[in-house]
Coordinates of C-alpha atoms in Angstrom, one line a residue:
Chain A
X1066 CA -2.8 19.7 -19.2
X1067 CA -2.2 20.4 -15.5
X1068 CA -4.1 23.2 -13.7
X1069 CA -3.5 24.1 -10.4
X1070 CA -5.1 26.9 -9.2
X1071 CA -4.5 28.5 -4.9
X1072 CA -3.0 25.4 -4.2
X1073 CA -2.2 25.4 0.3
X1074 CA -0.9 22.9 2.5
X1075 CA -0.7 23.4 5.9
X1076 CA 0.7 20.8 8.0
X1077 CA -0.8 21.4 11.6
X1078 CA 1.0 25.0 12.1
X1079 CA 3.4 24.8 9.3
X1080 CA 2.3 26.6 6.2
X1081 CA 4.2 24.1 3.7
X1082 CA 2.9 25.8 0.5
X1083 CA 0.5 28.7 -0.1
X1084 CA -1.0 30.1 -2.9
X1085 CA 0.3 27.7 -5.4
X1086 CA -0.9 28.5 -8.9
X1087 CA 0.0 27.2 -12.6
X1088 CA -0.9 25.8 -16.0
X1089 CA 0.9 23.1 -17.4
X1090 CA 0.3 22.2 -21.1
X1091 CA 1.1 19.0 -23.5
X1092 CA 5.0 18.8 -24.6
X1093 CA 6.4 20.8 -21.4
X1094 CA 9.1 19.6 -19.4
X1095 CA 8.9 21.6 -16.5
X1096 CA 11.4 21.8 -13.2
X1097 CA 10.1 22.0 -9.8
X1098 CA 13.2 23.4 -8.4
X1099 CA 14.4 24.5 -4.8
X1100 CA 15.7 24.7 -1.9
X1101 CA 15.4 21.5 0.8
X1102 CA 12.1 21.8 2.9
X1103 CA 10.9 24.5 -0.1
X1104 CA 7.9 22.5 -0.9
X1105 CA 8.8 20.3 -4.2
X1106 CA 8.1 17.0 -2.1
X1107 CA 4.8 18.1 -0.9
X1108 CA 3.8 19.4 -4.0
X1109 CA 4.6 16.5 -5.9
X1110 CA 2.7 14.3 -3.3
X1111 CA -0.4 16.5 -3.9
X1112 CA -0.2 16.5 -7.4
X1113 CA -0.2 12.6 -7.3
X1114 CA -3.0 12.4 -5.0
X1115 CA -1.0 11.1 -2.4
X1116 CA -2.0 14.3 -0.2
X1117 CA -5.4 16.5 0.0
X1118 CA -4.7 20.0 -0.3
X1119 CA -5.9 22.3 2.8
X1120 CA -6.9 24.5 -0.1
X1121 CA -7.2 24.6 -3.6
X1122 CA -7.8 22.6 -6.6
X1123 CA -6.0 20.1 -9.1
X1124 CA -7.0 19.8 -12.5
X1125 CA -5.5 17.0 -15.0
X1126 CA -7.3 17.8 -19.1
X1127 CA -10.5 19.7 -16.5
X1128 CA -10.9 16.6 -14.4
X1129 CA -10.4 17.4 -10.6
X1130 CA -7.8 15.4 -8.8
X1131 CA -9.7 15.6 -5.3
X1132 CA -13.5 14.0 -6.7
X1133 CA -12.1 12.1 -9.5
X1134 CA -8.2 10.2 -8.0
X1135 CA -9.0 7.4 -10.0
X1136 CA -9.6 8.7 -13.9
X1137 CA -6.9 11.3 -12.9
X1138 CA -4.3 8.5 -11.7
X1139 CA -4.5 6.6 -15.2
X1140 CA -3.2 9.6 -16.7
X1141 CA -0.2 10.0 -14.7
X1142 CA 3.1 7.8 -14.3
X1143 CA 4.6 9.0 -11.0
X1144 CA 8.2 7.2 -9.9
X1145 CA 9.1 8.3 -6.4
X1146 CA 12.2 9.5 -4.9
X1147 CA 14.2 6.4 -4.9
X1148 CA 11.8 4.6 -7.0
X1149 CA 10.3 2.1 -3.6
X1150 CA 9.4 -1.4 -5.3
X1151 CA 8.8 -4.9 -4.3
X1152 CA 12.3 -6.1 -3.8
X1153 CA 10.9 -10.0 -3.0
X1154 CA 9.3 -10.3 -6.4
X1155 CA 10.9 -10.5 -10.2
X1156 CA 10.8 -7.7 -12.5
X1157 CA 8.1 -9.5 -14.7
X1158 CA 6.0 -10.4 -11.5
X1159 CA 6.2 -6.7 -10.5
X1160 CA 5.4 -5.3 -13.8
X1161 CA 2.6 -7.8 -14.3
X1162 CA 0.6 -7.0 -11.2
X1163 CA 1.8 -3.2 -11.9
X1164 CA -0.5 -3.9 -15.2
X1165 CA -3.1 -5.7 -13.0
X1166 CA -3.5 -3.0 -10.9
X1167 CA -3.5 -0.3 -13.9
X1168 CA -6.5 -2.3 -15.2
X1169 CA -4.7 -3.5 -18.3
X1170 CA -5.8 -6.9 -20.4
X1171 CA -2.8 -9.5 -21.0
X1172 CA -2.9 -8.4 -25.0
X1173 CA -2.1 -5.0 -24.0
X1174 CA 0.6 -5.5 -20.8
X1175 CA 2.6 -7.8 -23.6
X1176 CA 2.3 -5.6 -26.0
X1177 CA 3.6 -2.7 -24.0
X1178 CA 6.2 -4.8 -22.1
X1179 CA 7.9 -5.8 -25.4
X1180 CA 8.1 -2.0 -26.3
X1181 CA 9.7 -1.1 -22.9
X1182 CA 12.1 -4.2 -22.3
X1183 CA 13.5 -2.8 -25.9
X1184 CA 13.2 0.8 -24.9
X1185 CA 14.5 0.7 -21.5
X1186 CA 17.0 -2.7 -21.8
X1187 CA 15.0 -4.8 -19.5
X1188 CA 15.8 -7.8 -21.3
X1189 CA 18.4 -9.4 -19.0
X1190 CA 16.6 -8.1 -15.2
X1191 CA 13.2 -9.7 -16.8
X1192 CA 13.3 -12.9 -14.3
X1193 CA 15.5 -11.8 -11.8
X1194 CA 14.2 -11.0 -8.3
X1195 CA 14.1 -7.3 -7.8
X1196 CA 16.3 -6.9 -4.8
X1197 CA 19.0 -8.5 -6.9
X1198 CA 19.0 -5.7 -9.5
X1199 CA 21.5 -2.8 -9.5
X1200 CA 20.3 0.7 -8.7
X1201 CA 20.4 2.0 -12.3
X1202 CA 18.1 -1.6 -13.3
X1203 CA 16.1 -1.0 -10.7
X1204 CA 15.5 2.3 -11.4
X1205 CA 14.6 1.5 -15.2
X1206 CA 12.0 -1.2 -13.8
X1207 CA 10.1 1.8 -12.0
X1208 CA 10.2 3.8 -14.9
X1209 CA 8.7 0.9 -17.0
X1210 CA 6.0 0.4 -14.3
X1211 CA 4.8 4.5 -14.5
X1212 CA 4.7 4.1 -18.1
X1213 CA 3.4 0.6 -18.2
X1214 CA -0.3 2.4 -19.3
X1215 CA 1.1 4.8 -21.4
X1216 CA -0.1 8.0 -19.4
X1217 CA 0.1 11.7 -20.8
X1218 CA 1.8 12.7 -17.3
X1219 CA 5.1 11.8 -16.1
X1220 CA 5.6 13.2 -12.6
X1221 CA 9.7 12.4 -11.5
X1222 CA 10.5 13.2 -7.8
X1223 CA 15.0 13.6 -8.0
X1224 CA 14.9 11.1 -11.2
X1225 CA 19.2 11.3 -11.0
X1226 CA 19.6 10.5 -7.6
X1227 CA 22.2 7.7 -7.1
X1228 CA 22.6 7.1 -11.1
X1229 CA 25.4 6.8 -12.8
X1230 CA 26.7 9.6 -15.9
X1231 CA 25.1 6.9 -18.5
X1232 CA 22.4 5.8 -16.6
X1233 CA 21.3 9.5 -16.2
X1234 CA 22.1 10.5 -20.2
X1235 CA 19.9 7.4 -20.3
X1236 CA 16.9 8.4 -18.5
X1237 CA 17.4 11.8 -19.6
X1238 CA 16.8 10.8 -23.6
X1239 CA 13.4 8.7 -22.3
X1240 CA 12.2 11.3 -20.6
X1241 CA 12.9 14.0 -23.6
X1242 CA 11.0 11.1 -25.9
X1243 CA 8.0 10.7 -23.4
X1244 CA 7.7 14.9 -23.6
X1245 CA 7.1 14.5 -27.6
X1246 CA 3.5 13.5 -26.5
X1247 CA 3.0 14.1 -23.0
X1248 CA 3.8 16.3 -20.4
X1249 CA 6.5 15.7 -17.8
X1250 CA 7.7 17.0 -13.8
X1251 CA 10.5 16.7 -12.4
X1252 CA 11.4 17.2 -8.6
X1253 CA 15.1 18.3 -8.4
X1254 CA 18.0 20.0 -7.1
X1255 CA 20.6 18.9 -9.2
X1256 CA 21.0 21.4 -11.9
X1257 CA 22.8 19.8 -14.8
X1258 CA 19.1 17.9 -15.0
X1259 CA 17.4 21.2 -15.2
X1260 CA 19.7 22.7 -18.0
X1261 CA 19.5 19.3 -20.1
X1262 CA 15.9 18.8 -20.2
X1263 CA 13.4 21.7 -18.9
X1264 CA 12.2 24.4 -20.8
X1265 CA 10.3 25.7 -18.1
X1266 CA 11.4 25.9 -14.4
X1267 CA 9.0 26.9 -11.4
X1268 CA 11.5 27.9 -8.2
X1269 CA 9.4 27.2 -5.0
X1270 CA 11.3 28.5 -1.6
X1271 CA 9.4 28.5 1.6
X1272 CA 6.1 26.9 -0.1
X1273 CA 5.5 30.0 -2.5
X1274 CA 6.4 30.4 -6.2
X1275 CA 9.6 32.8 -6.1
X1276 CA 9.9 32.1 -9.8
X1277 CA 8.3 30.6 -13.1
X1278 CA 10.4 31.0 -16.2
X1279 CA 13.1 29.7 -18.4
X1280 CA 16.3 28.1 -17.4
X1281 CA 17.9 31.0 -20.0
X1282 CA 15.7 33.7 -18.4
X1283 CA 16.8 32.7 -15.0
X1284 CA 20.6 32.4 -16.0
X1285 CA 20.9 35.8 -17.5
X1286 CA 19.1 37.4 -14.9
X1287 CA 22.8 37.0 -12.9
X1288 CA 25.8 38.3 -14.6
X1289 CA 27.6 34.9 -14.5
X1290 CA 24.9 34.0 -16.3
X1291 CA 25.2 30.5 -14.4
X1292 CA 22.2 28.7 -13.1
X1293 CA 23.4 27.3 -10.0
X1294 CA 24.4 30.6 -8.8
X1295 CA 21.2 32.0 -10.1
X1296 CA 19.6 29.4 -7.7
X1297 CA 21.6 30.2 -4.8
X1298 CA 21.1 33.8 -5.0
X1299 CA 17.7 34.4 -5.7
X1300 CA 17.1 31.1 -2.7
X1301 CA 19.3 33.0 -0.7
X1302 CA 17.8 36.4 -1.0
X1303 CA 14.8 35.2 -0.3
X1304 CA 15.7 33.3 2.8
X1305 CA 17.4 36.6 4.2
X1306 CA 14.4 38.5 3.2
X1307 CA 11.7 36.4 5.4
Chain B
X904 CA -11.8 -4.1 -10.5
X905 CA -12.3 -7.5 -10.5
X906 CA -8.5 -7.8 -12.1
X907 CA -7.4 -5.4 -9.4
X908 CA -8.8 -7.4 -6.5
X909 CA -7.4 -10.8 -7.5
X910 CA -3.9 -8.9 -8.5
X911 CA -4.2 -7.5 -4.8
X912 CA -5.0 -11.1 -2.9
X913 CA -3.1 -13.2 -5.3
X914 CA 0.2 -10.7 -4.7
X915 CA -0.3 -10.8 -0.7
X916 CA -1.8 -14.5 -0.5
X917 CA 1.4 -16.1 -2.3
X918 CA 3.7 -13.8 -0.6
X919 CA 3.2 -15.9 2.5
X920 CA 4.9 -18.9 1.0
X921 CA 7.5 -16.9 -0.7
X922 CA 9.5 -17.3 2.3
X923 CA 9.0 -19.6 5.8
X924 CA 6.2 -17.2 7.2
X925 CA 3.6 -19.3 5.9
X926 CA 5.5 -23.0 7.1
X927 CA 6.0 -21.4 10.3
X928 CA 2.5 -20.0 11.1
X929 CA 1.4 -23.8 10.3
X930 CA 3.4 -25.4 12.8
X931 CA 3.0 -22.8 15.9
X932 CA -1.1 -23.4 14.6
X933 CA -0.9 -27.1 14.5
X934 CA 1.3 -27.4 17.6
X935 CA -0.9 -25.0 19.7
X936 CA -4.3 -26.5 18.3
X937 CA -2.6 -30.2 19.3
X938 CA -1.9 -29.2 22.8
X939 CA -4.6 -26.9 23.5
X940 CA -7.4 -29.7 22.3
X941 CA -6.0 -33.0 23.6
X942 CA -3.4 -32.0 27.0
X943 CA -5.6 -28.2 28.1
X944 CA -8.7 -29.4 26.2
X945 CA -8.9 -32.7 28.0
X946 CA -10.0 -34.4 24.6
X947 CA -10.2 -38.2 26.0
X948 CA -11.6 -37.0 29.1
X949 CA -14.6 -35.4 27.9
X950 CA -18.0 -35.3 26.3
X951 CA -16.7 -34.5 22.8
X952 CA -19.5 -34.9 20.5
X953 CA -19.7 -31.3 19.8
X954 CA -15.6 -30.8 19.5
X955 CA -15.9 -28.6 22.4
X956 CA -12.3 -28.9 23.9
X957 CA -11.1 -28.0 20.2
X958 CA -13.5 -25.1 19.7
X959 CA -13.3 -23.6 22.9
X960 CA -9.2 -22.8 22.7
X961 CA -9.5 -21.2 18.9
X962 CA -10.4 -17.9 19.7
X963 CA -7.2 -17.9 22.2
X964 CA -4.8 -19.5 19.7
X965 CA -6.3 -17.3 16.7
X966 CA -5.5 -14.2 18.8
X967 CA -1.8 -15.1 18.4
X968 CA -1.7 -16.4 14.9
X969 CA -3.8 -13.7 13.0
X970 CA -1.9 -10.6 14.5
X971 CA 1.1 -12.5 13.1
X972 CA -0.3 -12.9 9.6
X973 CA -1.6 -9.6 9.3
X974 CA 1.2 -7.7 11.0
X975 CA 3.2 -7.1 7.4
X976 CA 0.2 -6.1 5.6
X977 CA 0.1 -2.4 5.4
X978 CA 3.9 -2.1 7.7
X979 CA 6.0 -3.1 5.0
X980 CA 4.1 -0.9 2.2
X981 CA 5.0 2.2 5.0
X982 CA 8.0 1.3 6.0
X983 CA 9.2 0.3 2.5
X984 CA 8.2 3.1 1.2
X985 CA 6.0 0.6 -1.1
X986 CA 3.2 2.3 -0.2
X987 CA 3.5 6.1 -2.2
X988 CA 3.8 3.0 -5.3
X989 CA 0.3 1.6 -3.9
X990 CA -1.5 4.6 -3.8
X991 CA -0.4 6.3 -7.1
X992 CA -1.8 3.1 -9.1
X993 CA -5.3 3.8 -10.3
X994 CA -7.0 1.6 -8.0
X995 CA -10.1 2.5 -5.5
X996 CA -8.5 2.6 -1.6
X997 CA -11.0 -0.5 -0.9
X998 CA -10.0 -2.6 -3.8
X999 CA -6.5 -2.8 -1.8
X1000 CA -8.0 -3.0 2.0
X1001 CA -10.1 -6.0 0.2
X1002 CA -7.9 -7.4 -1.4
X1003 CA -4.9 -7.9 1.5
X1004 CA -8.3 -8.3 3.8
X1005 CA -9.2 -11.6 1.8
X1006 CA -5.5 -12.4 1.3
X1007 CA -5.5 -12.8 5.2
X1008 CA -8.7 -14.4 5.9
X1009 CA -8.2 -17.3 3.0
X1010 CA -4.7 -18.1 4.7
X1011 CA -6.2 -18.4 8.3
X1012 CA -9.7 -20.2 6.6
X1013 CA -7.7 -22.5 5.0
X1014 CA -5.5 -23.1 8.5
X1015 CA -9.0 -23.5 9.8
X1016 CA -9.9 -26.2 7.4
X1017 CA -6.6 -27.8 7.8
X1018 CA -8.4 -29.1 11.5
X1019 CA -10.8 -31.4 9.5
X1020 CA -9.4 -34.1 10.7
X1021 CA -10.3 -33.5 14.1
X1022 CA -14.1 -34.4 13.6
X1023 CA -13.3 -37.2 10.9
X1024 CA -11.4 -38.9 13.3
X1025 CA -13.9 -38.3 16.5
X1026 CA -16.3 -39.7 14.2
X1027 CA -15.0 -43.4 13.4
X1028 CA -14.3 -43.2 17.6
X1029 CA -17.9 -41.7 18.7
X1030 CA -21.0 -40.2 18.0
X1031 CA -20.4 -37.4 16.5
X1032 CA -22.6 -34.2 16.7
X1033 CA -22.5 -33.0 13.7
X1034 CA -25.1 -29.9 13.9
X1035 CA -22.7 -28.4 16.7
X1036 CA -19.3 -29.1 14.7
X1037 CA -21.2 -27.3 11.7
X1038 CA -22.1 -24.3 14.2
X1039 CA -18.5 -24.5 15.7
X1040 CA -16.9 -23.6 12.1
X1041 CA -19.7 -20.7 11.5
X1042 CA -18.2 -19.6 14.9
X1043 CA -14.4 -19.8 13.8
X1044 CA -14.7 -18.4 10.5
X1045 CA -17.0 -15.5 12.3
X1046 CA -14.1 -15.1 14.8
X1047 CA -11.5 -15.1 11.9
X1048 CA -13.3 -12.5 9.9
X1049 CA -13.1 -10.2 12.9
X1050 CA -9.5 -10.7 14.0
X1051 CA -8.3 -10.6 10.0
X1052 CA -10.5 -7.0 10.2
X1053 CA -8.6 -6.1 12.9
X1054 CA -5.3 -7.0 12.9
X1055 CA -5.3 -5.6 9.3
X1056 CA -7.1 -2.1 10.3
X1057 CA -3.7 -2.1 13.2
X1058 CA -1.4 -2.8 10.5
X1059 CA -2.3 -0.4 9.0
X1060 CA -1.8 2.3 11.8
X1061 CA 2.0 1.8 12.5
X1062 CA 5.5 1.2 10.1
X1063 CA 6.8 -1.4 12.4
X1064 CA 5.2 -5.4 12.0
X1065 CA 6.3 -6.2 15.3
X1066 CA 4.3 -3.1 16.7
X1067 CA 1.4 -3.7 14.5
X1068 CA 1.5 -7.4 15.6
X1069 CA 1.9 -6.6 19.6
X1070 CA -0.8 -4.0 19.6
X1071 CA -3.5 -6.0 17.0
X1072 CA -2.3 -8.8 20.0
X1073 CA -3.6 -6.6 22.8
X1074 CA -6.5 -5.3 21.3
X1075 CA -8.0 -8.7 20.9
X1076 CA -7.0 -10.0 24.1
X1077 CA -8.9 -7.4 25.3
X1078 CA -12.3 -7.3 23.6
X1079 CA -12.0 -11.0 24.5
X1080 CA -11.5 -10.1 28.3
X1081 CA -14.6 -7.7 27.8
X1082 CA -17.3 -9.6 29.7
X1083 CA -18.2 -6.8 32.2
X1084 CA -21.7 -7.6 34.8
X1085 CA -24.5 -6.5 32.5
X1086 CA -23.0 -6.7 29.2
X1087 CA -22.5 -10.0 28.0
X1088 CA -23.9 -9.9 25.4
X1089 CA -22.1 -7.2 24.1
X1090 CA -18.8 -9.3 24.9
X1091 CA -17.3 -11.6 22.8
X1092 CA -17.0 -14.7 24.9
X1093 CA -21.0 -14.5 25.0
X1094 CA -21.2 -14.0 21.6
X1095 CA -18.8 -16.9 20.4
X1096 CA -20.1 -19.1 22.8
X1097 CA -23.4 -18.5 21.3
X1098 CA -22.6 -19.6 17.8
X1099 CA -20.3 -23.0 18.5
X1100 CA -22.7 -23.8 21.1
X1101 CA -25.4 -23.8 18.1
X1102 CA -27.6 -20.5 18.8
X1103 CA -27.1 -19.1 16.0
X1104 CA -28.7 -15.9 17.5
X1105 CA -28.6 -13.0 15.0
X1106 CA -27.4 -10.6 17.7
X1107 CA -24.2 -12.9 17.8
X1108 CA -23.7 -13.1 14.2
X1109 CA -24.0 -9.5 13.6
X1110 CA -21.4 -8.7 16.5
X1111 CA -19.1 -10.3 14.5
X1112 CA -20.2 -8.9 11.1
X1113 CA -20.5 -5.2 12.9
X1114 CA -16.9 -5.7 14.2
X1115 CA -15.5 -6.6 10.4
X1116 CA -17.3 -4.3 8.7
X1117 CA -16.3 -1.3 11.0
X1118 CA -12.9 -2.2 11.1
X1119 CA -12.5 -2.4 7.2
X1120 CA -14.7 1.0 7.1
X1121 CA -11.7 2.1 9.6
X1122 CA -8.9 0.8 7.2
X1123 CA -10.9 3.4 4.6
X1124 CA -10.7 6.0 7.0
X1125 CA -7.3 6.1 7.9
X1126 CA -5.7 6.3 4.3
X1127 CA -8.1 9.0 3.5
X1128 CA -6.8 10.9 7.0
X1129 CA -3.4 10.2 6.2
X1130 CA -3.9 12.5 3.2
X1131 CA -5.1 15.4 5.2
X1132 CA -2.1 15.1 7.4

């Protein structure tokens, strides 16, 4: 479970999000949807530790992000907006010092690696050099190295960027597995991802919470009862209003 | 963290012979030690018992060669974007400034041992004073230790390697130029020329010591301010 309670980050005089507050819980896939410069990015790199709030606290299962990064980072699997990995190293040399670094023994890292070369088709990109790989491979290599420890948390910043219509039906049926027993975030504008997998979507525009419901809630609050337009206009109205 | 800390070094050591950097460091090393020892150094010419010609160029050579093996360290992870992978692995920040930190230092040390040839031969040619050779290697690995602290603490402060390798360049040269009327012993020269010269006075030794540790406390620093950007 995810807690995050008056979360604010202020970036010298920019306010980039204030007063963030929600509860996450096991089995959610949730959307972090909005506009660009709305504050998904930022948020995202707080909840992975990667920035210190100006304000407010993180919780992962009552274990605070800010004291304990360590603990809290073994829960989570975090793959980054165009998934940045070692391009100069193979994709078993990369996920073998991924497992290093995760603090995993040999047994484990094999053990795991033969689940996820069946899972995710790794078999053929195994001793090829990363930089060789095609987006889509490359992109399954990161996923493998975020769930490499088996973490309850999968935290996705624009997951379908740059992938193909199978590559993304791929990554979408992994990530609908990994929410049987976990919990997972995704960054993203791109709205067929939103109405595929989250039941749960938290609108952010201009760093606040504008929103936190249900893609079907949010669609039939506009009479086209269409979710793109429901995002433009309530993004838009919003934008007008401050 | 143990597994960590050798994943770390091993990843960054090896990396250096993954492609020509490493090959090419050795040459400009050997080339510059060659001719700063026996043409500058006047090797033939002098007293050498104590290896001074050799010793006395290091520190100059060493300000070239570690900025250039440091300079990717923390530059690539930043300008590769690498680095939001780094930091999201549950891993304490100083297991990863160790770990590139000793990465560093082993390549330059074992570029440092690579000179053991020097003595061996002065020895079947001369006397050979063996007590200030000894001192003179405390002194380079001392000098080493600093620079790798450093150069690694400047990497760390910019996205570009040639940056991070000009400026780590710079900074050296100039706390090697620091030798102002009153303060030598604060300076470096005084310090370095203290330990080769075989006072091992602990004043010297913890100069150096001070220096590494308060760069790698920097390295700390810096990660944890980049958060609160």
């Amino acid at each position: 479970m995810i807690t995050v309670k008056g979360l604010c980050k202020n970036f010298e005089h920019i306010e980039a999000l204030k007063d963030i507050n929600f509860t996450i819980s096991r089995g959610e896939i949730v959307a972090l949807l909005g506009p660009n410069g709305a504050g998904k990015t930022t948020l995202i790199r707080l909840l992975t530790g990667l920035l210190s709030p100006s304000e407010g606290e993180i919780f992962y299962n009552d274990e605070k992000l800010s004291t304990n990064r360590v603990a809290v980072l073994s829960q989570i699997g975090y793959i980054p907006e165009n998934a940045p990995i070692y391009k100069d190293m193979s994709t078993y040399e990369f996920l073998h010092y991924t497992a290093q670094l995760k603090n995993l023994s040999a047994d484990i890292f094999e053990e795991r690696l033969k689940q996820l070369i069946k899972s995710l088709e790794l078999t053929e990109a195994m001793n090829r050099q990363i930089g060789e790989l095609s987006k889509g491979f490359r992109h399954r290599v990161a996923i493998a190295a975020a769930v490499l420890h088996a973490p309850d948390i999968l935290i996705l910043d624009e997951p379908s960027e740059g992938l193909d219509p199978n590559q993304k039906f791929a990554l979408r049926k992994f990530i609908q597995k990994f929410a049987a027993r976990g919990l997972v975030i995704i960054s993203t504008h791109i709205m067929e991802d939103v109405e595929a997998l989250a039941g749960r979507i938290i609108l952010l525009n201009n760093g606040r919470i504008i929103e936190d419901t249900t893609p079907f809630k949010l669609k039939y609050k506009m009479p086209d009862k269409d979710l793109s337009s429901a995002f433009r206009r309530i993004t838009s109205s919003q934008q007008a209003q401050s | 963290m143990k597994q960590q800390l050798t994943a770390v070094f091993t990843k960054e050591f090896f990396a250096y012979f993954s492609n020509f950097t490493a090959y090419f460091i050795i040459i400009i090393y050997a080339g510059l030690t060659l001719i700063t020892t026996f043409y500058f150094g006047r090797f033939f010419n002098m007293d050498n018992a104590g290896l001074t010609s050799f010793f006395s160029y290091q520190p100059e050579i060493l300000s070239i060669i570690i900025p250039g093996i440091c300079m990717h360290l923390w530059s690539d992870e930043y300008r590769l974007g690498t680095i939001e992978f780094l930091l999201t692995q549950p891993v304490e920040y100083k297991v990863l400034i160790l770990g590139k930190y000793f990465a560093s230092c082993t390549f330059v040390l074992l570029l440092a041992l690579s000179t053991v040839f020097l003595p061996l031969i002065t020895s079947f040619y001369g006397s050979l004073n063996i007590s200030t050779v000894i001192s003179g290697y405390i002194g380079l690995i001392f000098v080493i230790m600093s620079f790798c602290a450093l150069s690694n603490l400047i990497s760390m402060l910019s996205t570009r390697p040639v940056i991070s390798f000009l400026a780590a360049f710079i900074l050296i040269r100039l706390l090697m130029m620091l030798n102002l009327e009153g303060w030598q012993d604060y300076g470096f020269t005084q310090n370095y020329y203290n330990i080769i010269s075989g006072r091992l006075a602990l004043s010297s030794i913890m100069y150096f010591i001070l220096m590494t540790l308060l760069s790698l406390w920097a390295e700390q620093a810096v990660i944890s301010n980049k958060k609160t950007l």
